[in-house]
Coordinates of N, CA, C and O and ligand atoms in Angstrom, one line a residue:
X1 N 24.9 41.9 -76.4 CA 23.7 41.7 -75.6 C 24.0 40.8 -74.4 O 24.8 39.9 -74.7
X2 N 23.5 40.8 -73.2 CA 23.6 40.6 -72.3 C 23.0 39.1 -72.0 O 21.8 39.3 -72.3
X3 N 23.1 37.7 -71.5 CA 23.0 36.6 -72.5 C 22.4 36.0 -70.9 O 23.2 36.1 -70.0
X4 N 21.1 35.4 -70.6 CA 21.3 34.3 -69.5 C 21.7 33.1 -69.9 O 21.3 32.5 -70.9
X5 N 22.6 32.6 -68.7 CA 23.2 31.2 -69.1 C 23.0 30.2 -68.7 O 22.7 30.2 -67.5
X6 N 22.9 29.1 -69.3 CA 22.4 27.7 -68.7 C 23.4 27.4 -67.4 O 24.6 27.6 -67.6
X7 N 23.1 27.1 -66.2 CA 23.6 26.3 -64.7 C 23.8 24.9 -65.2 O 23.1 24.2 -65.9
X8 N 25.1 24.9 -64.7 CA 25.4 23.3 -64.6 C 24.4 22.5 -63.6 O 23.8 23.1 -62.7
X9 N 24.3 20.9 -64.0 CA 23.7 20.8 -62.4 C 24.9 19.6 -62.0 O 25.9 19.3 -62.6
X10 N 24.6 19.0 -60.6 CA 25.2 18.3 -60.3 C 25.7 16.8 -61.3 O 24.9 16.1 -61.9
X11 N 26.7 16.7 -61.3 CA 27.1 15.3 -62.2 C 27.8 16.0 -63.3 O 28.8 15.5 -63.8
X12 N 27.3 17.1 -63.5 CA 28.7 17.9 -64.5 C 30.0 17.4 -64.1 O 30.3 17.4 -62.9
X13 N 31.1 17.0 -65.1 CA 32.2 16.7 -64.6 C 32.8 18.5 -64.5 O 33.7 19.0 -63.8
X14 N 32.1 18.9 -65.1 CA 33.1 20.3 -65.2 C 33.0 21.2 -63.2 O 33.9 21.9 -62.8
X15 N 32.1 20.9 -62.7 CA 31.8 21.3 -61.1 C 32.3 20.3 -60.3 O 31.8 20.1 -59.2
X16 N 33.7 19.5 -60.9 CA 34.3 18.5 -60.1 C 36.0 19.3 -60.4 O 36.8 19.1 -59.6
X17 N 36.1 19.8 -61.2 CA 37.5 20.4 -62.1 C 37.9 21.7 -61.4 O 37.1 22.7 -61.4
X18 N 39.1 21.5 -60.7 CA 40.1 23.1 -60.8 C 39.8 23.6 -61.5 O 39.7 23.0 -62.6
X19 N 39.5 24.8 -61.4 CA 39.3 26.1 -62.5 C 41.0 26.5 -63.1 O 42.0 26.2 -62.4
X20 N 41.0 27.2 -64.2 CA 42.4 27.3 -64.6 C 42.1 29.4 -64.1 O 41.1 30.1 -63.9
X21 N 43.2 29.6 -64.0 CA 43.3 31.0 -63.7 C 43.4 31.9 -64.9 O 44.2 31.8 -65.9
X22 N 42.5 33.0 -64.8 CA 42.5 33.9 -65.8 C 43.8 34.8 -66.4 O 44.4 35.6 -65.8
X23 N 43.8 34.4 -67.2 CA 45.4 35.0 -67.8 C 45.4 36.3 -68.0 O 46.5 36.9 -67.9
X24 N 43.8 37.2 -68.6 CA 43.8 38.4 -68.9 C 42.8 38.9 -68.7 O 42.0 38.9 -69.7
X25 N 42.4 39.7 -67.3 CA 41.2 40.1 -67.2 C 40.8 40.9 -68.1 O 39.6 41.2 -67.9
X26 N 41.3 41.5 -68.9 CA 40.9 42.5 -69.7 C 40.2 42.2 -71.5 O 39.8 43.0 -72.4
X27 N 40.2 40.7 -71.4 CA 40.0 40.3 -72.5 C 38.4 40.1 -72.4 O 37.9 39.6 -71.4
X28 N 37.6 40.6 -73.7 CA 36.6 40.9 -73.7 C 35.5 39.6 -73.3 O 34.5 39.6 -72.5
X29 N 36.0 38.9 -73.9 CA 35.2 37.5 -73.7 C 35.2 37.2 -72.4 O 34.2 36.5 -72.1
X30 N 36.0 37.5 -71.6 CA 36.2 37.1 -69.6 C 35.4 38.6 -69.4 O 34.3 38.3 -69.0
X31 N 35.4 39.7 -69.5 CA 34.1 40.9 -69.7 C 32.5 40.0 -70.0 O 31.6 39.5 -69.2
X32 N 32.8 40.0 -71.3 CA 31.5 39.1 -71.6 C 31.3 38.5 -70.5 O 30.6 39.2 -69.7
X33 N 31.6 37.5 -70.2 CA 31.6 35.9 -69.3 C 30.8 37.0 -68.1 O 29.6 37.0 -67.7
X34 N 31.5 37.6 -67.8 CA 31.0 38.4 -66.2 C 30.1 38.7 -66.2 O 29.4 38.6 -65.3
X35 N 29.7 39.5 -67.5 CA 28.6 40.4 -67.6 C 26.9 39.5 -67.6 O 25.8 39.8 -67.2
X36 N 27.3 38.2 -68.1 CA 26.5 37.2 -68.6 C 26.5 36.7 -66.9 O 25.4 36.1 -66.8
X37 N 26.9 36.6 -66.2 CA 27.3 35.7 -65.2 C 26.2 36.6 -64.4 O 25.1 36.1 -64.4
X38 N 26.4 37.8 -63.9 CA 25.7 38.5 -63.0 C 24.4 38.5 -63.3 O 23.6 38.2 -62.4
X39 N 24.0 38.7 -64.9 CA 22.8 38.6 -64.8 C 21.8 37.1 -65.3 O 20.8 37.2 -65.9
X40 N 22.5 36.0 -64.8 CA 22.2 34.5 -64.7 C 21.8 34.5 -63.4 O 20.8 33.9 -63.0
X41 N 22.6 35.2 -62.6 CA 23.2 35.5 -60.7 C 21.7 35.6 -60.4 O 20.9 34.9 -59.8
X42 N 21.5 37.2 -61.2 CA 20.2 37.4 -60.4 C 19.0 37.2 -61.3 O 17.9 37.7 -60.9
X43 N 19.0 36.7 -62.2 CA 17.6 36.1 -62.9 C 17.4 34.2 -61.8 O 16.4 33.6 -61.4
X44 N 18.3 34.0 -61.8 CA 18.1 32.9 -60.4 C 18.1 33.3 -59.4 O 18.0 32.4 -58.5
X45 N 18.1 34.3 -59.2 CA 17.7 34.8 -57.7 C 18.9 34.1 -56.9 O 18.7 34.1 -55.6
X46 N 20.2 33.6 -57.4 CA 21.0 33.4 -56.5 C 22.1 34.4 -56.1 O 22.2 35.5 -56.6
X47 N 22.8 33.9 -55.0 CA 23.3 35.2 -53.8 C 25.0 34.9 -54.0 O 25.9 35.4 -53.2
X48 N 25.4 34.0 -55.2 CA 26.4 33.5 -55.6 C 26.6 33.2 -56.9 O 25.7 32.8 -57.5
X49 N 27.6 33.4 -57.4 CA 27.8 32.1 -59.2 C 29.0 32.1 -59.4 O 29.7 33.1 -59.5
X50 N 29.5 30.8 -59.4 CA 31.5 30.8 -60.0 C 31.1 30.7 -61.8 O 30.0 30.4 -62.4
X51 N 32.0 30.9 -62.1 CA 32.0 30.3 -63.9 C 32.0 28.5 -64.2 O 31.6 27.9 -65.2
X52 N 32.4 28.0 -63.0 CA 32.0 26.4 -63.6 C 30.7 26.3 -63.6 O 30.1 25.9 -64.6
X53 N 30.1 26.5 -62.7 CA 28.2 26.9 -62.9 C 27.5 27.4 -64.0 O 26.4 27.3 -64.4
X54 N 28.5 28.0 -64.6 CA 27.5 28.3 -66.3 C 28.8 27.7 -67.6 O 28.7 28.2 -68.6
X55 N 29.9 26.4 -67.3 CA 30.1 25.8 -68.4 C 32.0 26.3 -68.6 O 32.8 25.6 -69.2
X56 N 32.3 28.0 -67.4 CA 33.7 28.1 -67.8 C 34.6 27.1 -66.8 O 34.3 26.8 -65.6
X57 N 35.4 26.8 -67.1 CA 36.7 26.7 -66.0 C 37.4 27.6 -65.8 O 38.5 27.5 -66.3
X58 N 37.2 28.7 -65.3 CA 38.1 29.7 -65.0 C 38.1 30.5 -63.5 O 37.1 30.2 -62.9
X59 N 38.5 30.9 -63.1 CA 38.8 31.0 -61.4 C 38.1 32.5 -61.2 O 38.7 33.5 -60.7
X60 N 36.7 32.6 -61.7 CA 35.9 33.6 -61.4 C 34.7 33.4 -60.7 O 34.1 32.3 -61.0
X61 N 34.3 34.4 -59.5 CA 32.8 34.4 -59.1 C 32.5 35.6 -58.6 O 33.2 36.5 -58.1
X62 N 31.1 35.4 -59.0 CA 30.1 37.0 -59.0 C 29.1 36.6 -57.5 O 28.4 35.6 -57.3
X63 N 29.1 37.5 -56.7 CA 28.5 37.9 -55.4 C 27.5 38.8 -55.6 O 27.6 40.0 -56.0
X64 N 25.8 38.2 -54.9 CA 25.1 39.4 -55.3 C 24.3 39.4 -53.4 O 23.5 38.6 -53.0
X65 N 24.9 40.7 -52.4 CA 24.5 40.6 -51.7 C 24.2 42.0 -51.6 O 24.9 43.0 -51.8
X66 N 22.6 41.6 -51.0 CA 22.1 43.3 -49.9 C 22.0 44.7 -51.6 O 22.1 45.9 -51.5
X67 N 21.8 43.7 -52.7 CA 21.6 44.9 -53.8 C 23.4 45.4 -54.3 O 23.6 46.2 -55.3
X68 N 24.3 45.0 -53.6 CA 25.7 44.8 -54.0 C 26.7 44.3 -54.7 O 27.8 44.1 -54.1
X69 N 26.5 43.9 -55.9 CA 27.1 42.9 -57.0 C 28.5 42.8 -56.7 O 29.0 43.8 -56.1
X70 N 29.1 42.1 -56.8 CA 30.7 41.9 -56.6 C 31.3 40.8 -57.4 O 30.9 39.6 -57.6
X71 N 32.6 41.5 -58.0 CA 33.0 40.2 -58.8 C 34.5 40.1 -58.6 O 35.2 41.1 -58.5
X72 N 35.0 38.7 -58.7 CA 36.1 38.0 -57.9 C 36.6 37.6 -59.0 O 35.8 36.8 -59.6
X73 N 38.4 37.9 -60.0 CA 38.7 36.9 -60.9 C 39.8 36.8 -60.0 O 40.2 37.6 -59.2
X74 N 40.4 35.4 -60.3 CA 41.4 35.0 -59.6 C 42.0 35.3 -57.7 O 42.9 35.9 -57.1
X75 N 40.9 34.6 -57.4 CA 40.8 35.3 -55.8 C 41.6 34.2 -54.8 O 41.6 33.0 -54.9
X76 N 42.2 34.8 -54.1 CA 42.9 34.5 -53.1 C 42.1 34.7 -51.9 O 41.4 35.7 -51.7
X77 N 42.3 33.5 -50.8 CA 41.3 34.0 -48.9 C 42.7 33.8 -48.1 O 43.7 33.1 -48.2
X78 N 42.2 34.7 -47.3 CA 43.6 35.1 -46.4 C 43.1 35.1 -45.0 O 41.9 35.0 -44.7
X79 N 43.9 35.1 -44.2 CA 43.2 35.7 -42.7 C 42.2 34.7 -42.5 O 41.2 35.1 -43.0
X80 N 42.2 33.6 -42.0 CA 40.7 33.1 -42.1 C 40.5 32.7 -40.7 O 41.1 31.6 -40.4
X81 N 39.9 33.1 -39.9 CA 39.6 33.5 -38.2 C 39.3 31.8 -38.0 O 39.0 30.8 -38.7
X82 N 39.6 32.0 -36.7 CA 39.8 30.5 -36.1 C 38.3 29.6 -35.7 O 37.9 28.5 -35.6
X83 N 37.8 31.0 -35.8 CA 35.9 30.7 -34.8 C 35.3 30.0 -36.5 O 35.8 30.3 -37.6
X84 N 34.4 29.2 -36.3 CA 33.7 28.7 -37.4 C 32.4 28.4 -36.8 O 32.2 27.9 -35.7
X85 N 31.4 28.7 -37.7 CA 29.9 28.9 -37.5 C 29.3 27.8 -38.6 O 29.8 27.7 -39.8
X86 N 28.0 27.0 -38.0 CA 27.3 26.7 -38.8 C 26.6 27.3 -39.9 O 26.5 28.5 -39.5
X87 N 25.9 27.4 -41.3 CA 25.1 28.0 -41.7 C 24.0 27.0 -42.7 O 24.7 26.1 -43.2
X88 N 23.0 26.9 -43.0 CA 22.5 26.6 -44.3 C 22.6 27.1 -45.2 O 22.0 28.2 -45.4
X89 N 23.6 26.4 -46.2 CA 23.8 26.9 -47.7 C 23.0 25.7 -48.4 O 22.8 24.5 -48.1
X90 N 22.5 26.5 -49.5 CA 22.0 25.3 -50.8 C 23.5 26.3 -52.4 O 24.6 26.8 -52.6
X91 N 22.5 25.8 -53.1 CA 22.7 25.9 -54.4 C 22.0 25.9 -55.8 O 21.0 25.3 -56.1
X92 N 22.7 26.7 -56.5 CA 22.1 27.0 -57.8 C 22.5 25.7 -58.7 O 21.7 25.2 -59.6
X93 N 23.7 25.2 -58.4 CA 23.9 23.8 -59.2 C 23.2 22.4 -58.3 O 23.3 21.2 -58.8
X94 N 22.7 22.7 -57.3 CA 22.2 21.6 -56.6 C 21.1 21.6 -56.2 O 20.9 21.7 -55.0
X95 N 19.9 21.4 -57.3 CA 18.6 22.0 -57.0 C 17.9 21.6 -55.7 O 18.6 20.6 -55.4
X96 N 16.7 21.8 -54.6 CA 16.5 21.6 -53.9 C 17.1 20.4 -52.6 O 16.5 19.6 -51.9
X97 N 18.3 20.8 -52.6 CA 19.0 20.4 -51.2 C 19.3 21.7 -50.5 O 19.4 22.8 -50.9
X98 N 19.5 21.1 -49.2 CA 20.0 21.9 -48.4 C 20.6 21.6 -47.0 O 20.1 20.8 -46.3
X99 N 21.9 22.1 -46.7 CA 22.4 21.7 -45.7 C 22.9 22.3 -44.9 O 22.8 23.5 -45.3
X100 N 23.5 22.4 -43.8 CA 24.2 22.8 -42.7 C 25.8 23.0 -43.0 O 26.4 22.0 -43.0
X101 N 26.4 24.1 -43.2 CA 28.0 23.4 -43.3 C 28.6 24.7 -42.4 O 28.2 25.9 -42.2
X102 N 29.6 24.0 -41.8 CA 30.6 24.8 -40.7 C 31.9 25.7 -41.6 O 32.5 25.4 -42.6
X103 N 31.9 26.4 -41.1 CA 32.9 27.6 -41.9 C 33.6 28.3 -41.0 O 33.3 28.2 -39.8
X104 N 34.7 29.0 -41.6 CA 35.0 29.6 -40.5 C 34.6 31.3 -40.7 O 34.3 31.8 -41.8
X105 N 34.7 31.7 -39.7 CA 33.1 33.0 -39.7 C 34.0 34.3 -40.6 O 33.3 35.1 -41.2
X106 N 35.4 34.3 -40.5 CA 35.6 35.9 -40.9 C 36.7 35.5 -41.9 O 37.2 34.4 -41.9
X107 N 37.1 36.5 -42.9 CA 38.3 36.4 -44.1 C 39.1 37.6 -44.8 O 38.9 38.8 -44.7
X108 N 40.0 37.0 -45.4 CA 39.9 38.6 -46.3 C 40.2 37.6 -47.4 O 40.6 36.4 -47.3
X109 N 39.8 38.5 -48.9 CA 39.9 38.1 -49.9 C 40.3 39.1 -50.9 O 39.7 40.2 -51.0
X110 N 41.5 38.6 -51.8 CA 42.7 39.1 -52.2 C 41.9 38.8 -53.6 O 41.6 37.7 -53.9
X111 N 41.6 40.0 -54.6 CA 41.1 39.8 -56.2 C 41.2 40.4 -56.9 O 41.6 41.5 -56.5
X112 N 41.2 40.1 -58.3 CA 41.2 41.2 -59.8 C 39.4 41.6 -59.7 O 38.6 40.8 -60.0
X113 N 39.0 42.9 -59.3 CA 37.6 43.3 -59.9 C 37.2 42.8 -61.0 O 37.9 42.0 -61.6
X114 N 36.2 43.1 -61.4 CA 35.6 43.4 -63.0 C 36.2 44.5 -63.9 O 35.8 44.6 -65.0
X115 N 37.3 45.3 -63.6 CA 38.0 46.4 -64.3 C 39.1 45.8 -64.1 O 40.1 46.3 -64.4
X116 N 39.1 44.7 -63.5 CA 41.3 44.0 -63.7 C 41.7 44.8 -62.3 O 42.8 44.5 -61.9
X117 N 41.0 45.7 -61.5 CA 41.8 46.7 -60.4 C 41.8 45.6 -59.1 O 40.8 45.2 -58.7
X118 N 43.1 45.2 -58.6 CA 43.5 44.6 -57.4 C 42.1 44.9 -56.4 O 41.4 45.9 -56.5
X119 N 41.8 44.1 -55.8 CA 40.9 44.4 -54.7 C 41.0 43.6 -53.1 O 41.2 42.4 -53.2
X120 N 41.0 44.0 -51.9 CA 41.3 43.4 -50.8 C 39.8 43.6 -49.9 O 39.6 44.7 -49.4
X121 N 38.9 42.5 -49.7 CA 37.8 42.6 -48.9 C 38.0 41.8 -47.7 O 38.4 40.6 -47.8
X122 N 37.7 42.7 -46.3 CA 37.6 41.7 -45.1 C 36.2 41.3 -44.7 O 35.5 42.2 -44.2
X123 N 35.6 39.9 -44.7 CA 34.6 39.9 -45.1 C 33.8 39.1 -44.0 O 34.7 38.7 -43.3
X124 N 33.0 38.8 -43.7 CA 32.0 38.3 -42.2 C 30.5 37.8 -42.7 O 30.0 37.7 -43.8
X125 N 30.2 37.7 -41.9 CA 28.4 36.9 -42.0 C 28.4 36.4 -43.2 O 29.1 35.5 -43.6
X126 N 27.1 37.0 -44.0 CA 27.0 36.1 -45.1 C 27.7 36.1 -46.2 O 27.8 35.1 -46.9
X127 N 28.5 37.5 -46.6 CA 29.3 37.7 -47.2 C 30.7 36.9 -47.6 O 31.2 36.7 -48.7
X128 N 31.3 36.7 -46.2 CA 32.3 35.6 -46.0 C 31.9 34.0 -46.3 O 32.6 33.2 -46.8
X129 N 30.3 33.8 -45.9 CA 29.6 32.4 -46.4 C 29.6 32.2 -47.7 O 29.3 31.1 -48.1
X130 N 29.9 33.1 -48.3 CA 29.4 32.8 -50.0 C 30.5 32.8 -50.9 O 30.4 32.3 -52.0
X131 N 31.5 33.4 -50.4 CA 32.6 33.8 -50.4 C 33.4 32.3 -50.5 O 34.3 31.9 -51.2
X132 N 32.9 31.7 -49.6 CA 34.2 30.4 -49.1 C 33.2 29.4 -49.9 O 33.8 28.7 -50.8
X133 N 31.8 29.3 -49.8 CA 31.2 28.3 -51.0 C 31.5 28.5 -52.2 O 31.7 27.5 -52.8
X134 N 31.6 29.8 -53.1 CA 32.4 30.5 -54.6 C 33.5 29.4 -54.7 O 33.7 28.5 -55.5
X135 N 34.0 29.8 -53.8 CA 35.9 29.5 -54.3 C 35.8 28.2 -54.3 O 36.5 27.7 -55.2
X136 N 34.9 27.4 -53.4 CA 35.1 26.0 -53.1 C 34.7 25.4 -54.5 O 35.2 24.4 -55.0
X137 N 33.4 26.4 -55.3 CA 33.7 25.7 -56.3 C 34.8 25.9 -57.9 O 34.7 25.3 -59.0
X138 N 35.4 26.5 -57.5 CA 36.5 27.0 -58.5 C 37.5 26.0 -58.0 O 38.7 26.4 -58.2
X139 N 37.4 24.5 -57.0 CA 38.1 24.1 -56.5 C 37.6 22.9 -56.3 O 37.9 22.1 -55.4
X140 N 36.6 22.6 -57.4 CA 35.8 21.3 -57.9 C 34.8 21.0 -56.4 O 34.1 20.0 -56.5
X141 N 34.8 21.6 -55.5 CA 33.9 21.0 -54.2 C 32.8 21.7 -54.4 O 32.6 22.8 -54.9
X142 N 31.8 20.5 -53.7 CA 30.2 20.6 -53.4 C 29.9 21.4 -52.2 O 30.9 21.2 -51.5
X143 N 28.9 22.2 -51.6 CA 28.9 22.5 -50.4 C 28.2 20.6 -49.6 O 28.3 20.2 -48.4
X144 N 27.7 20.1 -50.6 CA 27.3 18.9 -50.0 C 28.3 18.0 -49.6 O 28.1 17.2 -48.7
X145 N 29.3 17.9 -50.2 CA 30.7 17.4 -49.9 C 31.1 17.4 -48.4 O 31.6 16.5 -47.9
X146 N 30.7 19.0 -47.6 CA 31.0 18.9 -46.8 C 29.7 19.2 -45.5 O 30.0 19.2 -44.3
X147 N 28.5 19.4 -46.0 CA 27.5 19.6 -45.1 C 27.1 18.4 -44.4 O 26.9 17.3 -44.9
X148 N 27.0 18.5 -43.3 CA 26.6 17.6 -41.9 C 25.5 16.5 -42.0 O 25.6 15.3 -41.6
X149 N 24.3 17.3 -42.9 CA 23.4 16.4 -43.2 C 22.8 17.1 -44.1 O 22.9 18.3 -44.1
X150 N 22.1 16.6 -44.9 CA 21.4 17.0 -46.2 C 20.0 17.0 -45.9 O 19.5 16.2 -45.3
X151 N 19.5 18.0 -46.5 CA 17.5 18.4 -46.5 C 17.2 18.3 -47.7 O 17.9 18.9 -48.5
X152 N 16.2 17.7 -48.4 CA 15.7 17.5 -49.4 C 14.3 18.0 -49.2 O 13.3 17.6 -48.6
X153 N 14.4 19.3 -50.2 CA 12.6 20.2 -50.2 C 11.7 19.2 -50.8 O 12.1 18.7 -51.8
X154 N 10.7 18.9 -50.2 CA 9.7 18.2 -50.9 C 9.1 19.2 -51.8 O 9.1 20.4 -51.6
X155 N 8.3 18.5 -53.1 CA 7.7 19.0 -54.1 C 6.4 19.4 -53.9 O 5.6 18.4 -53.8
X156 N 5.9 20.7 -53.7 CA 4.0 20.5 -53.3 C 3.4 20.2 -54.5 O 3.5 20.6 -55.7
X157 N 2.4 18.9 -53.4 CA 1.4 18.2 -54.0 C 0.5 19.0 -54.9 O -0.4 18.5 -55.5
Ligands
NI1 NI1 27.0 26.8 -55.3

């Protein structure tokens, strides 16, 4: 059965930790993990999720754009274009902030799918934005770590 999983939130030491690399995509439990992951992804309505976000250390993240699920184990970014664009990113582990962070606009990204099959995506707009926030956290970083200035949603009265 198909499981939603608890979000780390910030202060987790485990969303400060290198992820360790998956030794065997094909092992049921890293199946499992994914399958649980996507649909955490989109019962939060978020447009991202690595595995430190729901408790693994392992160098996976699930992408949900434009009705497009995508999932990344052990991902590699290549090519990464010189131009860098602002955007506002928030977070599923970082409840109502939000900030500005500069990126660089275009990539390719080198992965094991969800079937273990090699995958090579060149990737742009938002897709590339979510893409480089993922990995950053399989690489213990905050988007707030590096955003310019921070927004804090107020709570309605
Ligand atoms: Ni995040």
């Amino acid at each position: 059965m198909e499981k939603v999983l608890k979000i780390t939130q910030e202060g987790d030491p485990i969303l400060r930790k290198k992820s360790e690399a998956v030794k065997n995509p094909e092992n049921p439990e890293v199946k499992k993990l994914i399958t649980d992951m996507v649909v955490t992804m989109k019962r939060a309505s978020g447009i991202g999720l690595a595995a430190p976000q729901v408790g693994h250390s392992l160098r996976i993240f699930t992408v949900n754009i434009e009705d497009k699920i995508y999932v990344f184990i052990n991902p590699e970014i290549k090519d990464i274009s010189e131009e860098k664009i602002p955007f506002e990113e928030g977070c599923l582990s970082v409840q109502k902030i939000w900030g500005s962070v500069i990126r660089p606009k275009k990539l390719t990204i080198k992965a094991l799918n969800e079937n273990g099959k090699k995958v090579k995506i060149r990737a742009k707009g938002l897709l590339a934005r979510v893409i480089q926030h993922e990995m950053d956290h399989l690489n213990g970083t905050l988007f707030i770590d590096k955003a310019e200035k921070l927004s804090k949603i107020e709570e309605n009265k």
